[in-house]
Amino acid sequence: MQTKFLISLLVILLSILTIKNTWDFYFSASNNSLNNILRKSVIEQSEKNIELLEKNKNLENEIRSMQNNIGFAESYSRENLDMVFPNEILVEINQKADQDE
């Protein structure tokens, strides 16, 4: 009889402590603020991920267009590397000087 009472009392106390600790874990002020901080960081990271996915898609499209466009290499070398064909002359126009006049 006495052991049953002690076991019952122990089970009740453990249940109460478990409920209290669970409540504190999920609903205490410090855990709520931490939870809010983590939620905000997840939202920010999700937004960054979306931006990076869009950049990746744009880069993939740019790479595909470069691979499929035969004239891309020529236009890129002319515009960015100032390359010309052997018998061509490169003429640079200073736009700032034209605007000042």
mmCIF file of C-alpha atoms in Angstrom:
data_model
loop_
_atom_site.group_PDB
_atom_site.id
_atom_site.type_symbol
_atom_site.label_atom_id
_atom_site.label_comp_id
_atom_site.label_asym_id
_atom_site.label_seq_id
_atom_site.Cartn_x
_atom_site.Cartn_y
_atom_site.Cartn_z
ATOM 1 C CA MET A 1 0.000 0.000 0.000
ATOM 2 C CA GLN A 2 2.711 2.393 0.983
ATOM 3 C CA THR A 3 4.832 1.624 -2.107
ATOM 4 C CA LYS A 4 1.845 2.172 -4.401
ATOM 5 C CA PHE A 5 1.272 5.543 -2.771
ATOM 6 C CA LEU A 6 4.941 6.529 -3.175
ATOM 7 C CA ILE A 7 5.005 5.406 -6.790
ATOM 8 C CA SER A 8 1.807 7.341 -7.505
ATOM 9 C CA LEU A 9 3.226 10.423 -5.785
ATOM 10 C CA LEU A 10 6.464 10.102 -7.743
ATOM 11 C CA VAL A 11 4.586 9.749 -11.046
ATOM 12 C CA ILE A 12 2.481 12.825 -10.242
ATOM 13 C CA LEU A 13 5.553 14.888 -9.326
ATOM 14 C CA LEU A 14 7.403 13.810 -12.450
ATOM 15 C CA SER A 15 4.366 14.630 -14.571
ATOM 16 C CA ILE A 16 4.104 18.094 -13.015
ATOM 17 C CA LEU A 17 7.815 18.749 -13.559
ATOM 18 C CA THR A 18 7.608 17.537 -17.137
ATOM 19 C CA ILE A 19 4.652 19.802 -17.866
ATOM 20 C CA LYS A 20 6.363 22.783 -16.222
ATOM 21 C CA ASN A 21 9.614 22.257 -18.102
ATOM 22 C CA THR A 22 7.779 21.809 -21.376
ATOM 23 C CA TRP A 23 5.824 25.002 -20.743
ATOM 24 C CA ASP A 24 9.013 26.895 -19.894
ATOM 25 C CA PHE A 25 10.780 25.545 -22.948
ATOM 26 C CA TYR A 26 8.099 26.625 -25.406
ATOM 27 C CA PHE A 27 6.577 29.667 -23.753
ATOM 28 C CA SER A 28 9.152 31.373 -21.537
ATOM 29 C CA ALA A 29 10.236 34.917 -22.423
ATOM 30 C CA SER A 30 13.843 34.028 -23.209
ATOM 31 C CA ASN A 31 12.849 31.184 -25.499
ATOM 32 C CA ASN A 32 10.221 33.333 -27.203
ATOM 33 C CA SER A 33 12.771 36.018 -27.992
ATOM 34 C CA LEU A 34 15.210 33.393 -29.241
ATOM 35 C CA ASN A 35 12.420 31.828 -31.272
ATOM 36 C CA ASN A 36 11.573 35.212 -32.809
ATOM 37 C CA ILE A 37 15.222 35.868 -33.641
ATOM 38 C CA LEU A 38 15.531 32.470 -35.284
ATOM 39 C CA ARG A 39 12.306 32.972 -37.252
ATOM 40 C CA LYS A 40 13.576 36.329 -38.541
ATOM 41 C CA SER A 41 16.892 34.803 -39.556
ATOM 42 C CA VAL A 42 15.072 31.994 -41.382
ATOM 43 C CA ILE A 43 12.974 34.557 -43.266
ATOM 44 C CA GLU A 44 16.070 36.597 -44.174
ATOM 45 C CA GLN A 45 17.918 33.496 -45.314
ATOM 46 C CA SER A 46 14.928 32.407 -47.403
ATOM 47 C CA GLU A 47 14.881 35.810 -49.118
ATOM 48 C CA LYS A 48 18.622 35.556 -49.811
ATOM 49 C CA ASN A 49 18.101 32.063 -51.216
ATOM 50 C CA ILE A 50 15.368 33.316 -53.548
ATOM 51 C CA GLU A 51 17.633 36.139 -54.776
ATOM 52 C CA LEU A 52 20.497 33.714 -55.351
ATOM 53 C CA LEU A 53 18.234 31.319 -57.242
ATOM 54 C CA GLU A 54 17.163 34.175 -59.523
ATOM 55 C CA LYS A 55 20.803 35.159 -60.088
ATOM 56 C CA ASN A 56 21.634 31.534 -60.899
ATOM 57 C CA LYS A 57 18.803 31.363 -63.438
ATOM 58 C CA ASN A 58 19.983 34.611 -65.034
ATOM 59 C CA LEU A 59 23.546 33.302 -65.221
ATOM 60 C CA GLU A 60 22.366 30.019 -66.731
ATOM 61 C CA ASN A 61 20.397 31.920 -69.368
ATOM 62 C CA GLU A 62 23.391 34.151 -70.082
ATOM 63 C CA ILE A 63 25.693 31.133 -70.436
ATOM 64 C CA ARG A 64 23.211 29.406 -72.769
ATOM 65 C CA SER A 65 22.937 32.521 -74.922
ATOM 66 C CA MET A 66 26.742 32.770 -75.037
ATOM 67 C CA GLN A 67 27.064 29.137 -76.073
ATOM 68 C CA ASN A 68 24.354 29.351 -78.733
ATOM 69 C CA ASN A 69 25.304 32.756 -80.180
ATOM 70 C CA ILE A 70 28.211 32.532 -82.602
ATOM 71 C CA GLY A 71 28.674 36.298 -82.766
ATOM 72 C CA PHE A 72 28.929 36.650 -79.009
ATOM 73 C CA ALA A 73 32.669 35.978 -78.878
ATOM 74 C CA GLU A 74 33.294 38.590 -81.552
ATOM 75 C CA SER A 75 31.082 41.241 -79.967
ATOM 76 C CA TYR A 76 32.518 40.548 -76.504
ATOM 77 C CA SER A 77 36.099 40.823 -77.757
ATOM 78 C CA ARG A 78 35.340 44.047 -79.593
ATOM 79 C CA GLU A 79 33.432 45.732 -76.760
ATOM 80 C CA ASN A 80 35.282 44.576 -73.659
ATOM 81 C CA LEU A 81 38.762 43.657 -74.859
ATOM 82 C CA ASP A 82 39.125 46.284 -77.626
ATOM 83 C CA MET A 83 40.183 43.620 -80.107
ATOM 84 C CA VAL A 84 39.975 44.156 -83.851
ATOM 85 C CA PHE A 85 40.570 42.124 -86.990
ATOM 86 C CA PRO A 86 44.069 42.353 -88.529
ATOM 87 C CA ASN A 87 43.298 45.052 -91.130
ATOM 88 C CA GLU A 88 40.875 47.091 -89.007
ATOM 89 C CA ILE A 89 41.598 50.327 -87.193
ATOM 90 C CA LEU A 90 40.195 50.947 -83.726
ATOM 91 C CA VAL A 91 38.739 54.426 -83.310
ATOM 92 C CA GLU A 92 37.817 55.496 -79.788
ATOM 93 C CA ILE A 93 35.476 58.429 -79.298
ATOM 94 C CA ASN A 94 35.684 60.365 -76.066
ATOM 95 C CA GLN A 95 32.045 61.033 -75.203
ATOM 96 C CA LYS A 96 32.872 63.438 -72.396
ATOM 97 C CA ALA A 97 34.723 65.744 -74.771
ATOM 98 C CA ASP A 98 31.770 65.635 -77.175
ATOM 99 C CA GLN A 99 29.359 66.595 -74.387
ATOM 100 C CA ASP A 100 31.519 69.507 -73.185
ATOM 101 C CA GLU A 101 31.508 71.150 -76.630
#
